[in-house]
CSV table of C-alpha atoms and ligand atoms in Angstrom, one decimal:
chain,number,residue,atom,x,y,z
A,651,MET,CA,47.9,121.4,102.7
A,652,VAL,CA,47.4,124.5,100.5
A,653,ASP,CA,50.1,127.2,100.6
A,654,ILE,CA,48.7,130.6,99.5
A,655,HIS,CA,51.9,132.6,99.9
A,656,HIS,CA,55.0,131.4,98.1
A,657,HIS,CA,57.7,133.1,96.0
A,658,LEU,CA,58.0,130.1,93.7
A,659,LEU,CA,58.3,131.7,90.3
A,660,TRP,CA,61.9,132.2,89.2
A,661,GLY,CA,63.4,135.5,88.1
A,662,VAL,CA,60.4,137.8,89.0
A,663,ASP,CA,61.3,138.9,92.5
A,664,ASP,CA,63.6,137.9,95.4
A,665,GLY,CA,62.2,134.4,95.4
A,666,ALA,CA,63.5,131.5,93.3
A,667,LYS,CA,66.5,132.6,91.2
A,668,ASP,CA,66.2,130.1,88.3
A,669,PHE,CA,63.9,127.5,86.9
A,670,GLU,CA,65.6,124.6,88.7
A,671,THR,CA,65.3,126.4,92.1
A,672,SER,CA,61.5,126.7,91.4
A,673,VAL,CA,61.4,122.9,90.6
A,674,ALA,CA,63.3,122.1,93.8
A,675,MET,CA,61.1,124.3,96.0
A,676,ALA,CA,58.0,122.8,94.5
A,677,LYS,CA,59.3,119.3,95.2
A,678,ALA,CA,60.3,120.2,98.7
A,679,SER,CA,56.7,121.6,99.3
A,680,ALA,CA,55.1,118.4,97.9
A,681,ALA,CA,57.4,116.3,100.1
A,682,ASP,CA,56.2,118.4,103.1
A,683,GLY,CA,52.6,117.6,102.3
A,684,VAL,CA,51.5,120.5,100.2
A,685,THR,CA,49.2,119.8,97.2
A,686,HIS,CA,48.5,123.4,96.0
A,687,ILE,CA,50.7,126.5,95.9
A,688,VAL,CA,49.8,130.0,95.0
A,689,CYS,CA,52.8,131.8,93.5
A,690,THR,CA,52.8,135.3,94.9
A,691,PRO,CA,55.4,137.4,93.2
A,692,HIS,CA,55.9,140.9,94.7
A,693,ALA,CA,54.3,143.9,93.0
A,694,ASN,CA,56.1,146.8,94.5
A,695,GLY,CA,58.5,149.6,93.5
A,696,LYS,CA,61.4,147.2,93.2
A,697,TYR,CA,59.7,144.4,91.2
A,698,ALA,CA,57.3,144.9,88.3
A,699,PHE,CA,54.3,142.6,88.2
A,700,ASP,CA,53.3,141.1,84.8
A,701,PRO,CA,50.4,138.6,84.9
A,702,ALA,CA,51.2,137.3,81.4
A,703,VAL,CA,54.9,136.6,82.3
A,704,ASN,CA,53.8,134.9,85.6
A,705,ALA,CA,51.2,132.8,83.8
A,706,ALA,CA,53.7,131.6,81.2
A,707,LYS,CA,56.2,130.7,84.0
A,708,ALA,CA,53.6,128.9,86.1
A,709,GLU,CA,52.5,126.9,83.0
A,710,GLU,CA,56.1,125.9,82.3
A,711,LEU,CA,56.7,124.9,85.9
A,712,GLN,CA,53.4,122.9,86.0
A,713,ALA,CA,54.4,121.0,82.9
A,714,ARG,CA,57.7,120.0,84.4
A,715,LEU,CA,56.1,119.0,87.7
A,716,ASP,CA,53.6,116.9,85.8
A,717,ALA,CA,56.4,115.3,83.7
A,718,ASP,CA,58.3,114.5,87.0
A,719,ARG,CA,55.0,113.1,88.5
A,720,VAL,CA,55.0,115.6,91.3
A,721,ARG,CA,51.4,115.9,92.7
A,722,LEU,CA,51.2,119.6,93.0
A,723,ILE,CA,48.9,122.2,91.4
A,724,VAL,CA,50.4,125.7,90.8
A,725,GLY,CA,48.1,128.7,91.1
A,726,LEU,CA,48.8,132.4,90.7
A,727,GLY,CA,48.4,135.4,92.9
A,728,CYS,CA,50.5,138.4,94.1
A,729,ASP,CA,52.2,139.7,97.2
A,730,PHE,CA,50.4,143.0,96.8
A,731,HIS,CA,52.1,146.1,98.0
A,732,LEU,CA,49.8,149.0,99.0
A,733,SER,CA,51.1,151.6,96.6
A,734,TYR,CA,48.8,154.2,95.1
A,735,ASP,CA,49.2,152.8,91.6
A,736,ASN,CA,48.6,149.2,92.7
A,737,ILE,CA,45.4,150.1,94.6
A,738,GLN,CA,44.0,152.0,91.6
A,739,GLU,CA,44.8,149.1,89.3
A,740,ALA,CA,43.3,146.6,91.6
A,741,LYS,CA,40.1,148.7,91.8
A,742,THR,CA,39.7,148.9,88.1
A,743,GLU,CA,40.8,145.3,87.4
A,744,PRO,CA,40.2,143.2,90.5
A,745,ALA,CA,41.2,139.9,89.0
A,746,ARG,CA,44.7,141.1,88.0
A,747,PHE,CA,46.3,140.6,91.4
A,748,SER,CA,43.9,138.3,93.2
A,749,VAL,CA,44.5,134.6,93.9
A,750,ASN,CA,43.7,132.7,90.6
A,751,GLY,CA,41.8,135.9,89.6
A,752,LEU,CA,39.0,134.8,92.0
A,753,GLY,CA,38.9,137.6,94.5
A,754,TYR,CA,41.2,137.0,97.5
A,755,LEU,CA,44.0,139.5,97.6
A,756,MET,CA,47.3,138.8,99.6
A,757,VAL,CA,48.2,142.2,101.0
A,758,GLU,CA,51.6,143.0,102.4
A,759,ILE,CA,52.2,145.8,104.8
A,760,PRO,CA,55.6,147.5,105.2
A,761,ASP,CA,58.1,145.8,107.5
A,762,TYR,CA,58.2,149.0,109.6
A,763,GLY,CA,55.4,151.2,110.6
A,764,LEU,CA,51.9,151.3,109.2
A,765,PRO,CA,50.8,153.6,106.4
A,766,PRO,CA,47.9,155.9,107.3
A,767,GLY,CA,44.4,155.2,106.0
A,768,LEU,CA,44.7,151.5,105.9
A,769,THR,CA,41.2,150.9,107.1
A,770,GLU,CA,39.8,153.0,104.3
A,771,THR,CA,42.1,151.2,101.8
A,772,PHE,CA,40.8,147.8,102.8
A,773,TYR,CA,37.3,149.1,102.5
A,774,GLU,CA,37.9,150.4,99.0
A,775,LEU,CA,39.4,147.1,97.9
A,776,GLN,CA,36.3,145.3,99.3
A,777,LEU,CA,34.0,147.6,97.4
A,778,ALA,CA,35.9,146.5,94.3
A,779,GLY,CA,34.9,142.9,95.2
A,780,LEU,CA,38.2,141.9,96.7
A,781,THR,CA,38.7,140.1,100.0
A,782,PRO,CA,42.0,141.3,101.5
A,783,VAL,CA,44.2,138.8,103.3
A,784,LEU,CA,46.8,140.5,105.4
A,785,THR,CA,50.1,138.7,105.2
A,786,HIS,CA,52.3,138.1,108.3
A,787,PRO,CA,51.1,140.9,110.6
A,788,GLU,CA,53.0,139.1,113.4
A,789,ARG,CA,56.3,140.2,111.7
A,790,ASN,CA,55.3,143.9,111.8
A,791,PRO,CA,57.0,145.7,114.8
A,792,THR,CA,54.2,148.3,115.2
A,793,LEU,CA,51.6,145.5,115.5
A,794,GLN,CA,54.0,143.5,117.7
A,795,SER,CA,53.8,146.3,120.3
A,796,ASP,CA,50.0,146.8,119.8
A,797,HIS,CA,47.8,144.5,117.7
A,798,ALA,CA,44.5,146.4,118.3
A,799,ARG,CA,44.6,147.8,114.8
A,800,LEU,CA,44.4,144.3,113.5
A,801,GLY,CA,41.2,143.8,115.3
A,802,GLU,CA,39.8,146.9,113.7
A,803,TRP,CA,40.6,145.5,110.2
A,804,MET,CA,39.3,142.1,111.1
A,805,ARG,CA,35.9,143.5,112.2
A,806,GLY,CA,35.8,145.0,108.7
A,807,GLY,CA,36.3,141.6,107.1
A,808,VAL,CA,40.0,141.4,106.5
A,809,LEU,CA,41.5,137.9,106.9
A,810,VAL,CA,44.8,137.1,108.5
A,811,GLN,CA,47.7,134.9,107.2
A,812,VAL,CA,50.6,134.1,109.6
A,813,THR,CA,53.9,132.7,108.4
A,814,GLY,CA,54.6,129.1,109.4
A,815,ASP,CA,58.1,129.9,110.4
A,816,SER,CA,56.9,132.6,112.9
A,817,VAL,CA,54.8,129.9,114.7
A,818,THR,CA,57.9,127.7,115.1
A,819,GLY,CA,60.1,130.6,116.3
A,820,LYS,CA,62.3,130.8,113.2
A,821,MET,CA,61.3,134.4,112.5
A,822,GLY,CA,62.5,135.7,115.9
A,823,LYS,CA,61.0,136.0,119.4
A,824,ALA,CA,58.7,138.9,118.7
A,825,ALA,CA,57.0,137.4,115.7
A,826,GLU,CA,56.7,134.1,117.5
A,827,LYS,CA,55.0,135.8,120.5
A,828,LEU,CA,52.5,137.7,118.4
A,829,ALA,CA,51.8,134.6,116.2
A,830,HIS,CA,50.8,132.6,119.3
A,831,THR,CA,48.8,135.5,120.8
A,832,LEU,CA,46.8,135.6,117.6
A,833,LEU,CA,46.5,131.8,117.4
A,834,LYS,CA,45.2,131.6,121.0
A,835,LYS,CA,42.5,134.2,120.1
A,836,ARG,CA,41.7,132.4,116.9
A,837,TRP,CA,42.6,135.6,115.0
A,838,VAL,CA,44.5,133.6,112.3
A,839,HIS,CA,42.8,132.3,109.2
A,840,PHE,CA,45.8,130.8,107.3
A,841,LEU,CA,49.3,129.5,107.7
A,842,ALA,CA,51.6,129.9,104.7
A,843,THR,CA,55.3,129.5,104.0
A,844,ASP,CA,56.2,132.8,102.3
A,845,ALA,CA,59.0,130.7,101.0
A,846,HIS,CA,61.8,132.4,99.0
A,847,GLY,CA,64.4,129.7,98.3
A,848,VAL,CA,65.6,126.1,98.9
A,849,ASN,CA,67.9,126.9,101.8
A,850,MET,CA,67.1,130.4,102.9
A,851,ARG,CA,63.4,130.7,103.9
A,852,PRO,CA,62.6,127.2,102.5
A,853,PRO,CA,59.0,126.0,102.0
A,854,ARG,CA,58.1,124.3,105.3
A,855,LEU,CA,54.6,124.2,106.7
A,856,SER,CA,54.1,120.8,108.3
A,857,GLU,CA,56.2,121.6,111.3
A,858,ALA,CA,54.0,124.7,112.1
A,859,ARG,CA,50.9,122.7,111.4
A,860,LYS,CA,52.0,120.1,113.9
A,861,LEU,CA,52.6,122.7,116.6
A,862,VAL,CA,49.3,124.3,116.0
A,863,ALA,CA,47.5,121.0,116.2
A,864,LYS,CA,49.3,120.2,119.5
A,865,LYS,CA,48.6,123.5,121.1
A,866,TYR,CA,45.3,124.6,119.6
A,867,GLY,CA,43.7,121.5,118.3
A,868,GLU,CA,43.7,119.4,115.1
A,869,ASP,CA,40.5,121.1,113.8
A,870,TYR,CA,42.1,124.5,113.9
A,871,ALA,CA,45.3,123.2,112.3
A,872,GLN,CA,43.3,121.7,109.5
A,873,ALA,CA,41.3,124.9,108.9
A,874,LEU,CA,44.5,127.0,108.8
A,875,THR,CA,46.5,124.8,106.4
A,876,SER,CA,43.8,123.1,104.4
A,877,THR,CA,40.1,124.1,104.5
A,878,ASN,CA,40.6,127.9,104.6
A,879,PRO,CA,43.4,128.2,102.1
A,880,ARG,CA,41.6,125.9,99.7
A,881,ALA,CA,38.6,128.3,99.7
A,882,VAL,CA,41.0,131.1,98.7
A,883,PHE,CA,42.6,128.9,96.0
A,884,GLU,CA,39.1,128.1,94.6
A,885,GLY,CA,37.6,131.5,95.2
A,886,LYS,CA,34.9,130.0,97.4
A,887,PRO,CA,33.1,132.0,100.1
A,888,PHE,CA,35.0,132.1,103.4
A,889,GLU,CA,33.6,130.3,106.4
A,890,VAL,CA,35.0,131.0,109.8
A,891,SER,CA,35.7,127.7,111.5
A,892,GLU,CA,36.3,128.9,115.0
A,893,GLU,CA,34.9,132.2,116.4
A,894,PRO,CA,37.6,134.7,117.2
A,895,LEU,CA,37.9,135.6,120.8
A,896,GLU,CA,38.1,139.1,122.2
A,897,LEU,CA,37.4,140.6,118.8
A,898,TYR,CA,33.9,142.0,119.3
A,899,GLN,CA,33.8,142.0,123.1
A,900,GLU,CA,36.7,144.4,123.5
A,901,PHE,CA,35.0,146.8,121.0
A,902,GLN,CA,31.7,146.6,122.8
A,903,GLU,CA,33.1,147.1,126.2
A,904,LYS,CA,34.5,150.5,125.3
A,905,SER,CA,32.1,153.4,125.5
A,906,TRP,CA,31.5,155.4,122.4
A,907,TRP,CA,33.4,158.5,123.6
A,908,LYS,CA,36.4,156.4,124.4
A,909,ARG,CA,36.4,154.9,120.9
A,910,ILE,CA,36.1,158.4,119.4
A,911,LEU,CA,39.0,159.7,121.6
A,912,GLU,CA,41.1,156.8,120.4
B,517,LIG,FE1,56.0,137.4,100.6
């Protein structure tokens, strides 16, 4: 499996607190069946984002894992907060925040509410050559009560990552419910851990993968945890494995004046 959302680097955000915690998290991931991790430190008002610092830490961690014979490849990305400054920087230097500098951008939306103009922001990022991957929409209360906005962004080419723990019910009932609504409609492209520590929000993915395989089929589980995230890791073009349901139909069924009124 490939985990594209993981706060593995120590001392850069609210993820791993020290080097040994990073090593323990990486080993737990490998034991769970993960072969590649994208380290995604926050870039927001609280945590500064420094690619050089992150790269040095990732290299140090990789060296330790190699020495300990842990079969895991560490990559770099960002948990990208949609602040004005971040967006401007991403537009002028698209590789700075994207996964391994290859174009896929993990975008976090606020825990509460949705900022205005998101559709335009995604479009601007795409014009800069980035492919936005929206992280854990199932945990956003506004989308939990109405996920139609998500469809609008997906029609524009935004991809969707759901947290493994939401699928297994460890993120609360509302997140679990929306996660399964989206899975049923094939509106999910990736499962990831969004791991923050060894005990609190640990790196676990195989449990969610198993549940997805049981409920929605092995092929979809494989796409969400392996094929699709690997394309992100390697910066390869994204191929939809299973057509999303009710994504374009809903849109077509509405008359043009109803869409304008909305
Ligand atoms: Fe995160």
